[in-house]
Amino acid sequence: MISRVAESCFWMLRYLERADNTAGAIGVNLSHVLDSGGGVAESWEPVLVVTGEMPRFRERFGEGAASDGELVQRYLTWDEENPASIISSIRAARDNARTIRETISREMWESVNLIWLWLQGPGSKRSYDVDRSDFFEALERSIQGFRGTAPDTMLHEEPLDFMRLGMQLERAGMTSRILDVRYHMEAVADADESTVVDFGPWHAILRSCSGIEAFLKRGRSFSGKNIATFLVGDPAFPRSILHCIERAEHALSRILAEEVGSTVLMPQRNTPRMLGQLRAMVSSLEVADMREGELHEALTRVIDSLAEVCNAVHVEFFDFDEASLSAPESPQ
């Protein structure tokens, strides 16, 4: 499998996951703003932080622009100058899909192309203006449909493994940022399990990660620390940080297994070690015992480590040169 195809597979799913996460964050925040009646700036700044767009947004629109909720939503949804907006992410996913038409299935191409055509057409703009929550929910359902199409219509070989690797790394980063920003913004790790807490903010955190029903099925009391513990380390929840890292490891192990017996020299791989260290760090986190500020420090390390892993994937699989290729060691 050539590196160009592998990179397009990796980024196609990353971009779609990013668009899905952004749509979910905006949609959930819309409901939360209506329910809480909080200040506009306080309500929309966290969404910019979660998506990593606060610095670029401030540079373009100024310090106080986050108080304009409509501007924030348009920037994150329709702004083509914003490389992380929904429309930019969908375009990039479609562009990557188009370059690997011979690799992906016909159903996958039709699915991502339909999402793009819908966004470009008048129906999506009308839905956005008339019922914004419905617009974001429809977009999320379309992306989820694409994700379901991939494993049902493709051979379960390297291309699909690179897609899964990209998706899981993107998802782990988003869950980490949502939990980091929202948990500390809402105040608050309530050490006393019996304390009555405001349902709204924690409901928003779980809904942002599509985790309300899964959390309730665990039978845990509705507290900040229990929710944080669930989102960090529940191995069975598909958007927990630990689960995403484990699935990324699994995809990577399948990719490396495909290289066994290859006659082509491959670069030295540090990515498996880095992912293994990250998994060990996340699995060892005792969220319930953390004092205020410690969870933020731990999540910052996770986010930074995920960025390092993604950089390593780029260097070792997509952009390696001959100097990085493995070769027999010289005799001593």
PDB file of N, CA and C in Angstrom, residues 50-102:
ATOM      1  N   VAL A  50     -12.808  24.007  22.699  1.00  0.00           N
ATOM      2  CA  VAL A  50     -12.877  22.562  22.461  1.00  0.00           C
ATOM      3  C   VAL A  50     -12.446  22.223  21.044  1.00  0.00           C
ATOM      4  N   THR A  51     -12.860  23.031  20.080  1.00  0.00           N
ATOM      5  CA  THR A  51     -12.501  22.769  18.687  1.00  0.00           C
ATOM      6  C   THR A  51     -11.110  23.270  18.337  1.00  0.00           C
ATOM      7  N   GLY A  52     -10.434  23.912  19.287  1.00  0.00           N
ATOM      8  CA  GLY A  52      -9.086  24.405  19.047  1.00  0.00           C
ATOM      9  C   GLY A  52      -9.032  25.665  18.205  1.00  0.00           C
ATOM     10  N   GLU A  53     -10.143  26.378  18.096  1.00  0.00           N
ATOM     11  CA  GLU A  53     -10.231  27.517  17.184  1.00  0.00           C
ATOM     12  C   GLU A  53     -10.200  28.880  17.864  1.00  0.00           C
ATOM     13  N   MET A  54     -10.060  28.924  19.172  1.00  0.00           N
ATOM     14  CA  MET A  54     -10.084  30.218  19.849  1.00  0.00           C
ATOM     15  C   MET A  54      -8.988  31.179  19.379  1.00  0.00           C
ATOM     16  N   PRO A  55      -7.720  30.747  19.265  1.00  0.00           N
ATOM     17  CA  PRO A  55      -6.686  31.698  18.817  1.00  0.00           C
ATOM     18  C   PRO A  55      -6.959  32.263  17.426  1.00  0.00           C
ATOM     19  N   ARG A  56      -7.330  31.399  16.476  1.00  0.00           N
ATOM     20  CA  ARG A  56      -7.573  31.857  15.119  1.00  0.00           C
ATOM     21  C   ARG A  56      -8.816  32.748  15.063  1.00  0.00           C
ATOM     22  N   PHE A  57      -9.842  32.409  15.845  1.00  0.00           N
ATOM     23  CA  PHE A  57     -11.064  33.205  15.879  1.00  0.00           C
ATOM     24  C   PHE A  57     -10.781  34.598  16.421  1.00  0.00           C
ATOM     25  N   ARG A  58     -10.032  34.683  17.502  1.00  0.00           N
ATOM     26  CA  ARG A  58      -9.695  35.990  18.078  1.00  0.00           C
ATOM     27  C   ARG A  58      -8.855  36.830  17.127  1.00  0.00           C
ATOM     28  N   GLU A  59      -7.936  36.184  16.446  1.00  0.00           N
ATOM     29  CA  GLU A  59      -7.080  36.917  15.518  1.00  0.00           C
ATOM     30  C   GLU A  59      -7.906  37.543  14.397  1.00  0.00           C
ATOM     31  N   ARG A  60      -8.920  36.849  13.938  1.00  0.00           N
ATOM     32  CA  ARG A  60      -9.736  37.349  12.830  1.00  0.00           C
ATOM     33  C   ARG A  60     -10.801  38.338  13.272  1.00  0.00           C
ATOM     34  N   PHE A  61     -11.418  38.081  14.429  1.00  0.00           N
ATOM     35  CA  PHE A  61     -12.606  38.857  14.792  1.00  0.00           C
ATOM     36  C   PHE A  61     -12.440  39.712  16.046  1.00  0.00           C
ATOM     37  N   GLY A  62     -11.337  39.553  16.771  1.00  0.00           N
ATOM     38  CA  GLY A  62     -11.120  40.383  17.950  1.00  0.00           C
ATOM     39  C   GLY A  62     -11.467  39.682  19.245  1.00  0.00           C
ATOM     40  N   GLU A  63     -11.054  40.299  20.354  1.00  0.00           N
ATOM     41  CA  GLU A  63     -11.177  39.677  21.668  1.00  0.00           C
ATOM     42  C   GLU A  63     -12.620  39.411  22.078  1.00  0.00           C
ATOM     43  N   GLY A  64     -13.503  40.353  21.808  1.00  0.00           N
ATOM     44  CA  GLY A  64     -14.870  40.212  22.311  1.00  0.00           C
ATOM     45  C   GLY A  64     -15.824  39.528  21.372  1.00  0.00           C
ATOM     46  N   ALA A  65     -15.325  39.010  20.249  1.00  0.00           N
ATOM     47  CA  ALA A  65     -16.218  38.462  19.223  1.00  0.00           C
ATOM     48  C   ALA A  65     -16.943  37.201  19.669  1.00  0.00           C
ATOM     49  N   ALA A  66     -16.397  36.491  20.661  1.00  0.00           N
ATOM     50  CA  ALA A  66     -17.043  35.250  21.107  1.00  0.00           C
ATOM     51  C   ALA A  66     -18.384  35.506  21.763  1.00  0.00           C
ATOM     52  N   SER A  67     -18.692  36.770  22.068  1.00  0.00           N
ATOM     53  CA  SER A  67     -20.003  37.091  22.636  1.00  0.00           C
ATOM     54  C   SER A  67     -21.101  37.028  21.583  1.00  0.00           C
ATOM     55  N   ASP A  68     -20.712  36.950  20.317  1.00  0.00           N
ATOM     56  CA  ASP A  68     -21.670  36.857  19.219  1.00  0.00           C
ATOM     57  C   ASP A  68     -21.871  35.384  18.863  1.00  0.00           C
ATOM     58  N   GLY A  69     -22.892  34.786  19.425  1.00  0.00           N
ATOM     59  CA  GLY A  69     -23.127  33.366  19.210  1.00  0.00           C
ATOM     60  C   GLY A  69     -23.358  33.009  17.756  1.00  0.00           C
ATOM     61  N   GLU A  70     -24.055  33.872  17.033  1.00  0.00           N
ATOM     62  CA  GLU A  70     -24.296  33.616  15.613  1.00  0.00           C
ATOM     63  C   GLU A  70     -22.996  33.586  14.832  1.00  0.00           C
ATOM     64  N   LEU A  71     -22.091  34.503  15.152  1.00  0.00           N
ATOM     65  CA  LEU A  71     -20.800  34.547  14.469  1.00  0.00           C
ATOM     66  C   LEU A  71     -20.002  33.277  14.748  1.00  0.00           C
ATOM     67  N   VAL A  72     -20.004  32.837  15.999  1.00  0.00           N
ATOM     68  CA  VAL A  72     -19.276  31.620  16.358  1.00  0.00           C
ATOM     69  C   VAL A  72     -19.819  30.425  15.588  1.00  0.00           C
ATOM     70  N   GLN A  73     -21.137  30.309  15.522  1.00  0.00           N
ATOM     71  CA  GLN A  73     -21.735  29.171  14.826  1.00  0.00           C
ATOM     72  C   GLN A  73     -21.446  29.202  13.331  1.00  0.00           C
ATOM     73  N   ARG A  74     -21.538  30.382  12.724  1.00  0.00           N
ATOM     74  CA  ARG A  74     -21.225  30.478  11.292  1.00  0.00           C
ATOM     75  C   ARG A  74     -19.757  30.172  11.033  1.00  0.00           C
ATOM     76  N   TYR A  75     -18.901  30.653  11.918  1.00  0.00           N
ATOM     77  CA  TYR A  75     -17.462  30.416  11.754  1.00  0.00           C
ATOM     78  C   TYR A  75     -17.146  28.931  11.805  1.00  0.00           C
ATOM     79  N   LEU A  76     -17.758  28.223  12.733  1.00  0.00           N
ATOM     80  CA  LEU A  76     -17.471  26.804  12.898  1.00  0.00           C
ATOM     81  C   LEU A  76     -18.209  25.924  11.897  1.00  0.00           C
ATOM     82  N   THR A  77     -19.239  26.470  11.262  1.00  0.00           N
ATOM     83  CA  THR A  77     -20.036  25.668  10.328  1.00  0.00           C
ATOM     84  C   THR A  77     -19.718  25.985   8.871  1.00  0.00           C
ATOM     85  N   TRP A  78     -19.777  27.260   8.479  1.00  0.00           N
ATOM     86  CA  TRP A  78     -19.754  27.624   7.067  1.00  0.00           C
ATOM     87  C   TRP A  78     -18.496  28.337   6.605  1.00  0.00           C
ATOM     88  N   ASP A  79     -17.639  28.771   7.519  1.00  0.00           N
ATOM     89  CA  ASP A  79     -16.498  29.606   7.141  1.00  0.00           C
ATOM     90  C   ASP A  79     -15.446  28.784   6.395  1.00  0.00           C
ATOM     91  N   GLU A  80     -15.294  29.071   5.110  1.00  0.00           N
ATOM     92  CA  GLU A  80     -14.356  28.300   4.290  1.00  0.00           C
ATOM     93  C   GLU A  80     -12.911  28.728   4.518  1.00  0.00           C
ATOM     94  N   GLU A  81     -12.691  29.853   5.184  1.00  0.00           N
ATOM     95  CA  GLU A  81     -11.336  30.255   5.549  1.00  0.00           C
ATOM     96  C   GLU A  81     -10.871  29.569   6.830  1.00  0.00           C
ATOM     97  N   ASN A  82     -11.803  28.984   7.541  1.00  0.00           N
ATOM     98  CA  ASN A  82     -11.479  28.225   8.752  1.00  0.00           C
ATOM     99  C   ASN A  82     -11.256  26.763   8.364  1.00  0.00           C
ATOM    100  N   PRO A  83     -10.015  26.272   8.421  1.00  0.00           N
ATOM    101  CA  PRO A  83      -9.747  24.891   7.981  1.00  0.00           C
ATOM    102  C   PRO A  83     -10.395  23.834   8.855  1.00  0.00           C
ATOM    103  N   ALA A  84     -10.880  24.228  10.039  1.00  0.00           N
ATOM    104  CA  ALA A  84     -11.515  23.259  10.935  1.00  0.00           C
ATOM    105  C   ALA A  84     -13.034  23.373  10.933  1.00  0.00           C
ATOM    106  N   SER A  85     -13.590  24.238  10.100  1.00  0.00           N
ATOM    107  CA  SER A  85     -15.045  24.348  10.050  1.00  0.00           C
ATOM    108  C   SER A  85     -15.647  23.073   9.477  1.00  0.00           C
ATOM    109  N   ILE A  86     -16.936  22.916   9.670  1.00  0.00           N
ATOM    110  CA  ILE A  86     -17.606  21.719   9.169  1.00  0.00           C
ATOM    111  C   ILE A  86     -17.500  21.628   7.651  1.00  0.00           C
ATOM    112  N   ILE A  87     -17.764  22.724   6.968  1.00  0.00           N
ATOM    113  CA  ILE A  87     -17.740  22.664   5.509  1.00  0.00           C
ATOM    114  C   ILE A  87     -16.331  22.414   4.984  1.00  0.00           C
ATOM    115  N   SER A  88     -15.302  22.968   5.658  1.00  0.00           N
ATOM    116  CA  SER A  88     -13.918  22.705   5.239  1.00  0.00           C
ATOM    117  C   SER A  88     -13.544  21.254   5.496  1.00  0.00           C
ATOM    118  N   SER A  89     -13.981  20.711   6.620  1.00  0.00           N
ATOM    119  CA  SER A  89     -13.662  19.316   6.951  1.00  0.00           C
ATOM    120  C   SER A  89     -14.335  18.350   5.982  1.00  0.00           C
ATOM    121  N   ILE A  90     -15.603  18.613   5.647  1.00  0.00           N
ATOM    122  CA  ILE A  90     -16.308  17.735   4.705  1.00  0.00           C
ATOM    123  C   ILE A  90     -15.668  17.824   3.322  1.00  0.00           C
ATOM    124  N   ARG A  91     -15.286  19.037   2.906  1.00  0.00           N
ATOM    125  CA  ARG A  91     -14.621  19.177   1.615  1.00  0.00           C
ATOM    126  C   ARG A  91     -13.316  18.383   1.595  1.00  0.00           C
ATOM    127  N   ALA A  92     -12.528  18.500   2.665  1.00  0.00           N
ATOM    128  CA  ALA A  92     -11.251  17.789   2.718  1.00  0.00           C
ATOM    129  C   ALA A  92     -11.461  16.282   2.717  1.00  0.00           C
ATOM    130  N   ALA A  93     -12.485  15.809   3.444  1.00  0.00           N
ATOM    131  CA  ALA A  93     -12.781  14.369   3.443  1.00  0.00           C
ATOM    132  C   ALA A  93     -13.168  13.901   2.045  1.00  0.00           C
ATOM    133  N   ARG A  94     -14.002  14.669   1.366  1.00  0.00           N
ATOM    134  CA  ARG A  94     -14.411  14.306   0.007  1.00  0.00           C
ATOM    135  C   ARG A  94     -13.223  14.332  -0.957  1.00  0.00           C
ATOM    136  N   ASP A  95     -12.357  15.330  -0.816  1.00  0.00           N
ATOM    137  CA  ASP A  95     -11.177  15.408  -1.685  1.00  0.00           C
ATOM    138  C   ASP A  95     -10.277  14.189  -1.501  1.00  0.00           C
ATOM    139  N   ASN A  96     -10.102  13.786  -0.249  1.00  0.00           N
ATOM    140  CA  ASN A  96      -9.299  12.587   0.005  1.00  0.00           C
ATOM    141  C   ASN A  96      -9.977  11.352  -0.553  1.00  0.00           C
ATOM    142  N   ALA A  97     -11.302  11.276  -0.407  1.00  0.00           N
ATOM    143  CA  ALA A  97     -12.033  10.122  -0.948  1.00  0.00           C
ATOM    144  C   ALA A  97     -11.908  10.066  -2.463  1.00  0.00           C
ATOM    145  N   ARG A  98     -11.946  11.231  -3.104  1.00  0.00           N
ATOM    146  CA  ARG A  98     -11.874  11.247  -4.568  1.00  0.00           C
ATOM    147  C   ARG A  98     -10.530  10.741  -5.076  1.00  0.00           C
ATOM    148  N   THR A  99      -9.460  11.027  -4.331  1.00  0.00           N
ATOM    149  CA  THR A  99      -8.130  10.591  -4.777  1.00  0.00           C
ATOM    150  C   THR A  99      -7.917   9.093  -4.606  1.00  0.00           C
ATOM    151  N   ILE A 100      -8.770   8.439  -3.815  1.00  0.00           N
ATOM    152  CA  ILE A 100      -8.607   6.998  -3.588  1.00  0.00           C
ATOM    153  C   ILE A 100      -9.879   6.249  -3.968  1.00  0.00           C
ATOM    154  N   ARG A 101     -10.537   6.699  -5.035  1.00  0.00           N
ATOM    155  CA  ARG A 101     -11.769   6.046  -5.476  1.00  0.00           C
ATOM    156  C   ARG A 101     -11.557   4.562  -5.737  1.00  0.00           C
ATOM    157  N   GLU A 102     -10.358   4.210  -6.194  1.00  0.00           N
ATOM    158  CA  GLU A 102     -10.106   2.797  -6.496  1.00  0.00           C
ATOM    159  C   GLU A 102      -9.921   1.965  -5.229  1.00  0.00           C
TER     160      GLU A 102
END
